Short mmCIF file of C-alpha atoms and ligand atoms in Angstrom, two decimals:
data_model
loop_
_atom_site.label_atom_id
_atom_site.label_comp_id
_atom_site.label_asym_id
_atom_site.label_seq_id
_atom_site.Cartn_x
_atom_site.Cartn_y
_atom_site.Cartn_z
CA MET A 268 -17.44 -9.79 25.12
CA SER A 269 -15.92 -6.06 26.27
CA ARG A 270 -12.64 -4.89 25.06
CA GLU A 271 -11.62 -4.97 28.60
CA ARG A 272 -11.97 -8.85 28.77
CA GLU A 273 -11.01 -9.52 25.44
CA VAL A 274 -7.32 -8.18 26.28
CA VAL A 275 -7.39 -9.46 29.68
CA GLU A 276 -8.11 -12.76 27.90
CA ALA A 277 -5.40 -12.69 25.26
CA CYS A 278 -2.96 -12.03 28.14
CA PRO A 279 -0.53 -15.02 29.18
CA THR A 280 -0.87 -16.57 32.59
CA GLU A 281 1.79 -18.75 33.12
CA LEU A 282 5.26 -18.93 33.67
CA PHE A 283 7.16 -18.31 30.95
CA ILE A 284 10.74 -20.63 30.88
CA GLY A 285 12.72 -22.17 28.25
CA GLY A 286 10.20 -20.71 25.73
CA LYS A 287 7.25 -22.36 27.21
CA TRP A 288 4.40 -21.11 28.68
CA GLN A 289 3.73 -23.29 31.86
CA ALA A 290 1.93 -23.56 35.53
CA ALA A 291 3.18 -23.30 38.26
CA GLU A 292 4.53 -26.14 40.35
CA GLY A 293 1.44 -27.66 42.04
CA GLY A 294 -0.96 -25.37 39.76
CA LYS A 295 -0.44 -22.62 42.19
CA THR A 296 -2.14 -18.95 41.06
CA LEU A 297 -1.79 -15.50 42.12
CA ALA A 298 -4.63 -12.74 41.75
CA VAL A 299 -4.23 -9.52 39.96
CA GLU A 300 -6.35 -6.93 40.82
CA ASP A 301 -7.75 -3.97 39.45
CA PRO A 302 -7.07 -0.79 41.94
CA ALA A 303 -9.87 1.05 40.68
CA THR A 304 -12.36 -1.04 41.87
CA GLY A 305 -10.58 -3.60 43.91
CA THR A 306 -11.63 -6.10 42.06
CA THR A 307 -10.02 -9.56 40.37
CA ILE A 308 -9.17 -9.46 36.66
CA CYS A 309 -7.55 -12.84 36.41
CA ASP A 310 -5.13 -14.94 38.14
CA VAL A 311 -1.57 -15.78 37.10
CA ALA A 312 1.18 -18.52 38.12
CA ASP A 313 2.68 -18.02 41.66
CA ALA A 314 5.99 -19.69 40.72
CA SER A 315 7.76 -21.72 43.77
CA PRO A 316 11.61 -21.31 44.52
CA ALA A 317 11.73 -25.22 41.99
CA ASP A 318 9.69 -22.87 39.47
CA GLY A 319 12.50 -20.11 39.93
CA LEU A 320 15.71 -22.67 39.39
CA ALA A 321 14.09 -23.92 36.44
CA ALA A 322 14.00 -20.43 34.82
CA LEU A 323 17.46 -19.75 35.84
CA ASP A 324 18.66 -23.37 34.24
CA ALA A 325 17.01 -22.16 31.20
CA ALA A 326 18.67 -18.50 31.29
CA VAL A 327 22.12 -20.89 31.97
CA ALA A 328 21.44 -23.31 28.80
CA ALA A 329 20.85 -20.55 26.22
CA GLN A 330 23.54 -18.00 27.68
CA ALA A 331 26.69 -19.29 25.40
CA GLU A 332 24.33 -19.76 21.76
CA TRP A 333 23.20 -16.38 22.62
CA ALA A 334 26.43 -14.76 23.57
CA ALA A 335 27.53 -16.00 19.82
CA THR A 336 24.53 -14.67 18.11
CA PRO A 337 25.60 -11.98 15.70
CA PRO A 338 24.68 -8.40 17.25
CA ARG A 339 22.90 -7.57 13.96
CA ASP A 340 20.24 -10.08 14.68
CA ARG A 341 19.88 -9.54 18.08
CA GLY A 342 19.30 -6.30 17.19
CA GLU A 343 16.54 -7.20 14.83
CA ILE A 344 14.49 -8.53 17.66
CA LEU A 345 14.44 -5.82 19.85
CA ARG A 346 13.70 -3.51 16.01
CA ARG A 347 10.83 -5.64 15.89
CA THR A 348 10.01 -6.04 19.46
CA TYR A 349 9.76 -1.65 19.50
CA GLU A 350 7.58 -2.06 15.88
CA LEU A 351 5.27 -4.62 17.67
CA MET A 352 4.87 -2.30 20.44
CA THR A 353 4.27 0.78 18.25
CA GLU A 354 1.92 -1.19 16.35
CA ARG A 355 -0.07 -2.74 19.45
CA ALA A 356 0.23 0.21 21.47
CA ASP A 357 -3.70 0.37 22.10
CA GLU A 358 -4.02 -3.13 23.27
CA LEU A 359 -0.63 -2.95 25.68
CA ALA A 360 -1.98 0.79 27.28
CA LEU A 361 -5.70 -0.83 28.45
CA LEU A 362 -4.20 -4.21 29.95
CA MET A 363 -1.29 -1.58 31.78
CA THR A 364 -4.27 0.24 32.73
CA LEU A 365 -6.34 -2.38 34.27
CA GLU A 366 -3.67 -3.94 36.53
CA MET A 367 -1.79 -0.47 37.47
CA GLY A 368 -4.79 2.07 37.18
CA LYS A 369 -3.04 4.68 35.81
CA PRO A 370 -5.18 6.80 33.08
CA VAL A 371 -5.03 4.72 28.83
CA ALA A 372 -3.25 8.33 28.05
CA GLU A 373 -0.19 7.76 30.17
CA SER A 374 -0.01 3.88 29.78
CA LYS A 375 0.12 4.43 26.12
CA GLY A 376 3.00 7.32 26.90
CA GLU A 377 4.72 4.88 28.79
CA ILE A 378 4.37 1.87 26.18
CA ALA A 379 6.08 4.64 23.79
CA TYR A 380 9.06 4.87 26.17
CA ALA A 381 9.29 1.59 26.80
CA ALA A 382 9.49 0.75 23.21
CA GLU A 383 12.00 3.68 22.62
CA PHE A 384 14.27 1.36 25.28
CA PHE A 385 13.94 -1.44 22.15
CA ARG A 386 14.49 0.82 19.13
CA TRP A 387 17.62 2.68 21.32
CA PHE A 388 19.32 -0.43 22.05
CA ALA A 389 18.48 -2.19 18.80
CA GLU A 390 21.20 0.97 17.42
CA GLU A 391 23.15 -0.08 20.50
CA ALA A 392 23.79 -4.15 19.70
CA VAL A 393 26.07 -3.38 16.78
CA ARG A 394 27.90 -0.64 18.14
CA ILE A 395 29.86 -2.22 21.05
CA GLU A 396 33.54 -1.40 20.61
CA GLY A 397 36.61 -2.85 22.05
CA GLY A 398 40.46 -1.08 21.81
CA TYR A 399 43.56 -1.65 20.61
CA GLN A 400 46.50 0.32 22.36
CA ILE A 401 50.41 0.09 22.10
CA ALA A 402 51.56 -0.12 25.63
CA PRO A 403 53.63 2.38 27.51
CA ASN A 404 57.04 1.24 26.66
CA GLY A 405 56.38 0.44 23.19
CA LYS A 406 56.98 -3.25 23.41
CA GLY A 407 53.61 -5.20 24.00
CA ARG A 408 49.71 -4.39 23.03
CA PHE A 409 46.61 -3.90 25.00
CA LEU A 410 43.71 -5.89 23.04
CA VAL A 411 40.61 -5.00 24.90
CA MET A 412 36.99 -6.43 24.38
CA ARG A 413 33.71 -6.04 25.83
CA GLN A 414 31.61 -9.45 26.34
CA PRO A 415 28.33 -10.39 28.19
CA VAL A 416 28.33 -10.53 31.41
CA GLY A 417 26.25 -13.82 31.64
CA PRO A 418 22.60 -14.75 32.73
CA CYS A 419 21.23 -11.76 34.63
CA LEU A 420 18.25 -11.61 37.29
CA LEU A 421 16.11 -8.64 36.95
CA ILE A 422 13.22 -7.60 39.39
CA THR A 423 10.97 -4.82 38.23
CA PRO A 424 8.20 -2.89 40.45
CA TRP A 425 4.63 -2.28 39.30
CA ASN A 426 4.64 1.63 38.78
CA PHE A 427 6.17 1.64 35.41
CA PRO A 428 5.00 -2.21 34.51
CA ALA A 429 6.39 -2.35 31.02
CA ALA A 430 9.15 0.06 30.73
CA MET A 431 11.01 -0.48 34.17
CA GLY A 432 11.52 -3.98 32.72
CA ALA A 433 12.43 -2.72 28.75
CA ARG A 434 15.09 -0.73 30.28
CA LYS A 435 17.06 -3.61 31.43
CA ILE A 436 16.01 -6.17 28.97
CA GLY A 437 16.60 -3.75 25.94
CA PRO A 438 20.55 -3.28 26.86
CA ALA A 439 20.73 -7.38 28.19
CA VAL A 440 19.31 -8.54 24.98
CA ALA A 441 21.47 -5.71 23.03
CA ALA A 442 24.57 -7.11 25.21
CA GLY A 443 24.01 -11.43 24.48
CA CYS A 444 23.05 -11.85 28.20
CA THR A 445 19.98 -14.31 28.65
CA MET A 446 17.61 -13.16 31.86
CA VAL A 447 15.02 -13.96 34.58
CA ILE A 448 13.05 -11.37 35.31
CA LYS A 449 10.44 -11.24 38.04
CA PRO A 450 7.58 -8.50 37.52
CA ALA A 451 5.92 -7.16 40.99
CA GLY A 452 3.54 -9.36 41.74
CA GLN A 453 0.58 -6.85 41.32
CA THR A 454 1.40 -5.95 37.76
CA PRO A 455 3.01 -9.30 36.23
CA LEU A 456 0.39 -8.67 32.94
CA SER A 457 2.43 -6.42 30.83
CA MET A 458 5.54 -8.21 31.67
CA LEU A 459 3.97 -11.57 30.45
CA LYS A 460 2.22 -9.87 27.51
CA LEU A 461 5.85 -8.59 26.54
CA ALA A 462 7.91 -11.50 26.69
CA GLU A 463 4.78 -13.60 24.29
CA LEU A 464 5.72 -10.07 21.81
CA MET A 465 9.16 -10.34 21.86
CA THR A 466 8.95 -14.09 21.24
CA GLU A 467 7.15 -12.95 17.89
CA ALA A 468 9.28 -10.51 17.70
CA GLY A 469 12.46 -13.77 17.12
CA LEU A 470 13.68 -13.81 20.15
CA PRO A 471 15.30 -17.72 21.11
CA ALA A 472 13.79 -19.94 23.62
CA GLY A 473 15.96 -19.51 27.27
CA VAL A 474 16.88 -15.84 26.43
CA LEU A 475 13.72 -14.30 28.58
CA ASN A 476 12.39 -16.11 31.07
CA VAL A 477 9.53 -14.85 33.37
CA ILE A 478 7.93 -15.98 36.62
CA THR A 479 5.36 -14.09 38.70
CA THR A 480 4.80 -15.06 42.09
CA HIS A 481 3.51 -13.66 45.68
CA ASP A 482 6.99 -15.17 47.27
CA ALA A 483 9.28 -12.11 45.73
CA GLY A 484 11.96 -13.28 48.54
CA GLY A 485 11.34 -16.58 48.96
CA VAL A 486 11.95 -17.45 45.15
CA MET A 487 14.56 -15.20 44.23
CA GLU A 488 17.00 -14.86 46.90
CA PRO A 489 18.24 -18.79 45.47
CA LEU A 490 18.94 -17.47 42.86
CA ILE A 491 20.69 -14.40 43.56
CA ARG A 492 22.81 -16.98 45.75
CA ASP A 493 22.89 -19.87 43.04
CA GLY A 494 26.42 -18.77 41.71
CA ARG A 495 25.37 -19.15 37.95
CA ALA A 496 23.61 -15.57 37.44
CA ARG A 497 26.04 -13.28 37.23
CA LYS A 498 24.57 -10.07 37.48
CA LEU A 499 21.50 -8.64 39.77
CA SER A 500 19.41 -5.41 38.31
CA PHE A 501 16.73 -4.28 40.34
CA THR A 502 14.35 -1.39 40.44
CA GLY A 503 12.43 -0.49 43.43
CA SER A 504 12.64 0.16 47.12
CA THR A 505 15.77 1.76 48.79
CA GLN A 506 14.90 -0.31 51.45
CA ILE A 507 14.58 -3.67 49.33
CA GLY A 508 17.70 -2.78 47.35
CA ARG A 509 19.73 -2.72 50.53
CA LYS A 510 18.98 -6.57 51.43
CA LEU A 511 19.43 -7.29 47.91
CA ILE A 512 22.98 -5.90 47.63
CA GLU A 513 23.58 -7.58 50.62
CA GLN A 514 22.62 -11.14 49.14
CA ALA A 515 24.50 -10.11 46.14
CA ALA A 516 27.45 -10.21 47.76
CA GLY A 517 27.43 -14.12 48.17
CA GLN A 518 28.43 -14.58 44.90
CA VAL A 519 29.87 -11.16 44.28
CA LEU A 520 27.00 -10.23 42.10
CA ARG A 521 27.58 -7.30 39.52
CA THR A 522 24.66 -5.23 40.72
CA SER A 523 22.59 -2.35 39.05
CA MET A 524 19.93 -0.82 41.62
CA GLU A 525 17.54 1.52 40.77
CA LEU A 526 16.15 2.75 44.37
CA GLY A 527 14.03 5.28 45.62
CA GLY A 528 13.44 8.99 45.27
CA ASN A 529 12.80 12.18 47.44
CA ALA A 530 13.14 14.32 44.73
CA PRO A 531 13.34 18.45 45.34
CA LEU A 532 12.09 21.12 43.18
CA LEU A 533 13.47 24.57 43.24
CA VAL A 534 11.64 27.77 42.37
CA PHE A 535 13.71 30.75 42.30
CA ALA A 536 12.23 33.97 41.79
CA ASP A 537 13.91 34.74 38.67
CA ALA A 538 12.27 31.76 36.91
CA ASP A 539 9.57 31.90 34.23
CA LEU A 540 6.25 30.74 36.51
CA ASP A 541 4.67 29.68 33.52
CA LYS A 542 7.34 26.81 32.89
CA ALA A 543 7.93 26.44 36.60
CA VAL A 544 3.74 25.51 37.30
CA ASP A 545 3.92 23.16 34.08
CA GLY A 546 7.45 21.83 35.42
CA ALA A 547 5.80 21.22 38.74
CA MET A 548 2.94 19.56 37.25
CA LEU A 549 4.62 17.05 35.26
CA ALA A 550 7.20 16.51 37.79
CA LYS A 551 4.56 15.72 40.57
CA MET A 552 1.63 14.39 38.72
CA ARG A 553 3.16 12.25 36.27
CA ASN A 554 2.08 8.28 36.86
CA GLY A 555 -0.08 9.97 40.08
CA GLY A 556 2.73 10.76 41.54
CA GLU A 557 3.40 7.34 41.92
CA ALA A 558 7.18 7.99 40.32
CA CYS A 559 11.06 7.39 41.64
CA THR A 560 11.33 10.72 40.01
CA ALA A 561 8.21 12.59 41.10
CA ALA A 562 8.65 16.24 42.96
CA ASN A 563 7.81 15.03 46.61
CA ARG A 564 9.13 18.34 47.93
CA ILE A 565 8.64 21.56 45.90
CA TYR A 566 10.94 24.72 47.77
CA VAL A 567 9.46 28.25 46.33
CA GLN A 568 11.16 31.59 46.78
CA ALA A 569 9.25 33.61 49.18
CA PRO A 570 8.25 36.23 46.93
CA VAL A 571 6.90 34.18 44.40
CA MET A 572 4.96 31.25 46.70
CA ASP A 573 2.07 33.09 46.74
CA GLU A 574 1.34 33.27 43.28
CA PHE A 575 3.19 30.17 42.56
CA ALA A 576 0.36 28.06 44.93
CA THR A 577 -2.34 30.11 43.44
CA ARG A 578 -1.57 28.92 40.04
CA LEU A 579 -0.51 25.15 40.94
CA THR A 580 -3.76 25.17 43.08
CA GLN A 581 -5.88 25.98 40.22
CA ARG A 582 -4.30 23.45 37.76
CA MET A 583 -4.62 20.77 40.77
CA ASP A 584 -8.00 21.55 41.05
CA ALA A 585 -8.95 20.75 37.16
CA LEU A 586 -7.72 17.24 37.40
CA LYS A 587 -10.16 14.68 36.77
CA VAL A 588 -9.80 11.63 39.08
CA GLY A 589 -11.50 8.08 38.48
CA ARG A 590 -10.71 4.76 36.78
CA GLY A 591 -8.61 5.13 34.45
CA THR A 592 -10.05 3.46 31.73
CA GLU A 593 -12.62 6.20 31.46
CA ASP A 594 -12.35 9.09 29.17
CA GLY A 595 -11.09 12.72 30.42
CA VAL A 596 -9.38 11.17 33.26
CA ASP A 597 -6.21 12.74 34.59
CA VAL A 598 -5.55 10.73 37.76
CA GLY A 599 -6.32 6.94 38.25
CA PRO A 600 -6.31 5.30 41.49
CA LEU A 601 -3.41 4.51 43.88
CA ILE A 602 -1.72 1.11 43.40
CA ASP A 603 -3.54 -0.56 46.99
CA ALA A 604 -4.86 0.19 50.24
CA THR A 605 -1.89 0.00 52.02
CA GLN A 606 -0.47 2.93 49.28
CA ARG A 607 -3.34 5.02 49.75
CA ASP A 608 -3.11 5.01 53.70
CA LYS A 609 0.78 5.76 53.61
CA VAL A 610 -0.32 9.14 51.49
CA LYS A 611 -3.15 9.69 53.83
CA ASP A 612 -0.69 9.56 57.26
CA LEU A 613 1.83 11.45 55.52
CA VAL A 614 -0.55 13.75 54.73
CA ASP A 615 -2.42 14.11 58.04
CA ASP A 616 1.28 14.31 59.83
CA ALA A 617 2.11 17.40 57.98
CA VAL A 618 -1.41 18.94 58.43
CA ALA A 619 -1.15 18.21 62.20
CA GLN A 620 2.74 19.93 62.51
CA GLY A 621 1.20 23.13 60.68
CA ALA A 622 0.78 22.57 56.58
CA ARG A 623 -2.86 24.38 55.04
CA ALA A 624 -4.26 21.72 52.74
CA LEU A 625 -5.12 24.41 49.45
CA ILE A 626 -6.94 21.90 47.63
CA GLY A 627 -7.52 17.95 48.54
CA GLY A 628 -5.97 16.51 51.39
CA SER A 629 -8.38 13.38 51.99
CA VAL A 630 -8.82 10.19 50.55
CA ALA A 631 -11.72 9.94 48.08
CA GLU A 632 -14.80 8.62 48.09
CA GLY A 633 -15.73 5.21 46.07
CA ASN A 634 -14.12 2.14 45.72
CA GLY A 635 -10.71 1.52 44.60
CA TYR A 636 -7.40 3.42 46.03
CA PHE A 637 -8.11 6.78 45.61
CA TYR A 638 -6.64 9.82 46.71
CA GLN A 639 -7.78 13.20 45.89
CA PRO A 640 -5.25 15.74 44.53
CA THR A 641 -3.53 17.67 46.94
CA VAL A 642 -1.65 20.97 47.60
CA LEU A 643 0.04 22.10 51.31
CA ALA A 644 1.08 25.28 51.78
CA ASP A 645 3.60 26.04 54.55
CA VAL A 646 4.66 22.55 54.89
CA PRO A 647 6.95 22.64 58.00
CA TYR A 648 10.76 20.95 57.53
CA SER A 649 9.74 18.83 60.41
CA ALA A 650 7.00 16.94 58.52
CA ARG A 651 7.51 13.55 57.93
CA LEU A 652 7.19 13.98 54.06
CA GLN A 653 10.14 15.81 53.45
CA LYS A 654 11.97 12.78 54.49
CA GLU A 655 9.68 10.10 52.87
CA GLU A 656 8.80 9.34 49.07
CA ILE A 657 4.71 10.13 49.43
CA PHE A 658 3.81 7.60 46.31
CA GLY A 659 0.71 9.83 45.57
CA PRO A 660 -0.96 12.90 43.96
CA VAL A 661 0.42 15.53 46.76
CA ALA A 662 2.12 18.65 46.16
CA PRO A 663 4.13 19.88 49.46
CA LEU A 664 4.85 23.53 49.36
CA THR A 665 7.87 25.21 51.36
CA PRO A 666 8.92 28.77 51.19
CA PHE A 667 12.74 29.68 51.50
CA GLU A 668 14.40 32.94 51.48
CA THR A 669 18.39 32.20 50.17
CA GLU A 670 19.91 30.53 47.75
CA ASP A 671 22.39 28.23 50.44
CA GLU A 672 19.33 27.22 52.31
CA ALA A 673 17.73 26.08 49.19
CA VAL A 674 20.63 23.69 48.03
CA ARG A 675 20.69 23.06 51.46
CA MET A 676 17.15 21.86 52.22
CA ALA A 677 17.72 20.08 48.58
CA ASN A 678 20.70 17.79 49.81
CA ASP A 679 19.50 16.97 53.40
CA THR A 680 18.24 13.59 52.22
CA GLU A 681 20.00 10.14 52.15
CA TYR A 682 18.12 9.96 48.70
CA GLY A 683 19.93 11.15 45.71
CA LEU A 684 17.94 10.63 42.22
CA VAL A 685 16.99 13.57 40.75
CA SER A 686 15.97 17.07 41.53
CA TYR A 687 14.27 20.10 39.22
CA LEU A 688 15.35 23.77 39.53
CA PHE A 689 13.80 26.27 37.73
CA THR A 690 15.46 29.85 37.33
CA ASN A 691 16.22 31.99 34.36
CA ASP A 692 19.97 33.05 35.97
CA LEU A 693 21.87 30.69 33.84
CA THR A 694 24.93 31.54 36.14
CA ARG A 695 23.21 30.18 39.21
CA ALA A 696 21.75 27.13 37.10
CA LEU A 697 25.08 26.03 36.58
CA ARG A 698 26.27 26.95 39.96
CA VAL A 699 23.19 25.59 41.87
CA SER A 700 23.05 21.87 39.58
CA GLU A 701 27.19 21.78 40.18
CA LYS A 702 25.90 21.38 44.26
CA LEU A 703 23.01 19.30 43.73
CA GLU A 704 23.60 15.86 44.92
CA THR A 705 21.15 13.94 42.60
CA GLY A 706 22.18 11.81 39.56
CA MET A 707 19.82 13.70 37.55
CA ILE A 708 18.26 17.26 37.09
CA GLY A 709 15.50 18.69 35.20
CA LEU A 710 16.92 22.52 34.42
CA ASN A 711 13.77 24.25 33.78
CA GLN A 712 11.48 20.98 32.86
CA GLY A 713 9.75 18.70 35.12
CA ILE A 714 10.76 15.77 33.24
CA VAL A 715 14.09 13.69 32.57
CA SER A 716 13.43 10.70 31.55
CA ASN A 717 14.36 9.70 27.92
CA PRO A 718 15.82 6.50 26.86
CA ALA A 719 18.75 8.20 25.20
CA ALA A 720 19.97 9.48 28.37
CA PRO A 721 21.51 7.98 31.25
CA PHE A 722 18.91 7.40 34.20
CA GLY A 723 20.08 6.86 37.73
CA GLY A 724 20.53 8.05 40.82
CA VAL A 725 23.63 8.54 43.50
CA LYS A 726 23.69 8.28 47.24
CA GLN A 727 20.98 5.91 48.49
CA SER A 728 19.02 5.89 44.89
CA GLY A 729 21.11 3.90 43.52
CA LEU A 730 24.63 2.03 41.53
CA GLY A 731 24.53 2.23 37.88
CA ARG A 732 22.75 4.03 34.79
CA GLU A 733 19.87 2.37 32.30
CA GLY A 734 19.69 4.23 29.17
CA GLY A 735 21.87 6.07 27.01
CA THR A 736 25.40 5.31 25.71
CA VAL A 737 26.11 3.76 29.04
CA GLY A 738 23.08 1.74 29.44
CA ILE A 739 24.93 -1.39 27.57
CA ASP A 740 28.03 -0.88 29.87
CA GLU A 741 26.27 -2.49 32.88
CA TYR A 742 25.80 -5.49 31.15
CA LEU A 743 29.03 -6.01 29.81
CA GLU A 744 32.44 -7.24 31.20
CA ILE A 745 35.71 -5.92 29.69
CA LYS A 746 38.25 -8.33 28.96
CA TYR A 747 41.82 -7.29 28.22
CA VAL A 748 44.46 -9.29 26.10
CA ALA A 749 48.09 -8.40 26.99
CA VAL A 750 50.08 -9.40 23.64
CA ASN A 751 53.63 -10.37 23.31
CA LEU A 752 55.00 -8.82 20.34
CA ASP A 753 58.53 -9.69 21.06
P1 NAP B 946 9.50 -2.81 46.12
O1 NAP B 946 8.63 -2.84 47.37
O2 NAP B 946 10.91 -2.30 46.51
O3 NAP B 946 9.31 -4.16 45.16
C1 NAP B 946 9.73 -3.78 44.11
C2 NAP B 946 10.23 -5.27 43.19
O4 NAP B 946 11.24 -5.91 44.49
C3 NAP B 946 8.69 -6.09 43.34
O5 NAP B 946 8.68 -7.30 41.63
C4 NAP B 946 8.77 -6.97 44.73
O6 NAP B 946 8.36 -7.81 44.03
C5 NAP B 946 10.30 -7.60 44.66
N1 NAP B 946 10.86 -7.71 45.96
C6 NAP B 946 9.97 -7.26 47.26
N2 NAP B 946 10.70 -8.27 48.15
C7 NAP B 946 11.53 -8.67 47.59
C8 NAP B 946 12.91 -9.54 48.26
N3 NAP B 946 12.70 -9.71 49.19
N4 NAP B 946 13.33 -10.39 47.54
C9 NAP B 946 13.46 -9.97 46.05
N5 NAP B 946 12.38 -8.98 45.55
C10 NAP B 946 11.52 -8.45 45.89
O7 NAP B 946 9.29 -1.67 45.44
P2 NAP B 946 7.77 -1.20 44.60
O8 NAP B 946 6.89 -0.72 46.20
O9 NAP B 946 7.24 -2.36 44.07
O10 NAP B 946 7.80 -0.09 44.03
C11 NAP B 946 8.45 1.08 44.26
C12 NAP B 946 9.64 1.73 44.72
O11 NAP B 946 10.40 1.84 43.51
C13 NAP B 946 9.51 3.33 45.05
O12 NAP B 946 10.86 2.95 45.94
C14 NAP B 946 10.52 3.74 43.82
O13 NAP B 946 11.00 5.13 44.36
C15 NAP B 946 11.26 2.84 43.47
N6 NAP B 946 11.55 2.86 41.88
C16 NAP B 946 12.67 3.53 41.70
C17 NAP B 946 13.09 3.65 40.16
C18 NAP B 946 14.45 4.27 40.07
O14 NAP B 946 14.80 4.23 38.93
N7 NAP B 946 15.13 4.91 40.50
C19 NAP B 946 11.85 3.22 39.12
C20 NAP B 946 10.78 3.29 39.83
C21 NAP B 946 10.30 2.83 40.90
P3 NAP B 946 6.57 -8.00 45.06
O15 NAP B 946 5.68 -7.10 43.98
O16 NAP B 946 6.21 -9.52 44.77
O17 NAP B 946 6.48 -7.42 46.33
#
């Protein structure tokens, strides 16, 4: 049997409810596809709304005991999860590449990133602090305690099949919350495998329940409206996020929303161009461009535009496109035909409006959903891709003259997740950073993601932060006790 087959066959494919693997109602299944070939890898359980409710029942039943479990024990389970993920990184990475498409080296990077959330929150589990305060009139005392929010509903996208879940499960476990997680229909395997691994790490039955389904709305809406879950944490598109906020309003659920992005990357004439090109490659091509943090619009100050465009084009030209399991591949396929066609439409629109493809600009030949690494020059401000997430290997370049113009273009979007800024002028760096309307800024670097830092957006890129010392707050309620000392 090939290694690929072995890894797939070793992955659970059923629903994980109350610590047991079980088939979906009526034995229904859902096919998982390899986006590099368009062929089915395996079938997983296709949950019904009744299966979803059974998962919530299990999370609710486990909540009180889990909240009472010593923080050190919760932390040790997270730490063990980190260790198991690290030990089995090769297997987990291959599984991820098969369902999602990214090169194995990138999948390994994601496994390390995901595992790091478990290590980070293992350390946070034992640092949930409270407060003791003398009332201003000197008479009473205020006790402040922080307690788990309660059962959580977690929904994650396909582009980072392990890390987006880890960023929620880590703090929820650390805080003492139970949960139902629904991974994306296209990439359920990494999450099912993670549930198996966390069980091996000692996670008690019912704390983490995993449901996979083709009917995300039909299964999740009843859970959101049920009233027993106390929190909804979603990572995905702004369009679905808005809908979920409305549904959550019925029960006034706490919500965390990690939504879409439209990151600007600004290169000033005083920048170190080596750093700027390295940063642009990372910000653009991490995950093949299928990242909420992907540089969607690259604005370069006119005097250095030609030099920057030439260097970026050389780097993009050197990338090898192919199936993510093959040696030396830098760029895998897009997730599906819809996404590939969307990238094609956005590039065609820009070219029709006067942009020039310095390299690429078309769909790659063959099976699977490949698009060529592309650099577009002279992209007009009216092009659709200035406003819409590309989610593909396309770098659109637009020149600017002044700092004010660059900031105005950067902020002219409903999104506010991340921006990137390249300059060697410290005063400009701070001045522009203060003006950029995003939750995160990469200053002279093309990556901001780090489990020890607060990740999240402003405007329509979301609500709340994941990671850092504040990440656990999303899963804790504050309770204050007014103490009468008279
Ligand atoms: P999506 O279509 O919004 O789907 C995200 C998740 O929501 C999937 O699990 C999906 O299930 C589920 N879903 C879809 N419709 C739903 C509904 N009516 N009710 C409940 N759940 C529903 O997004 P995507 O295409 O998977 O992911 C790409 C988007 O995620 C991009 O916009 C990207 O910027 C964003 N993203 C943001 C961050 C961040 O941290 N800010 C990180 C990564 C990605 P199915 O798969 O079954 O449809």
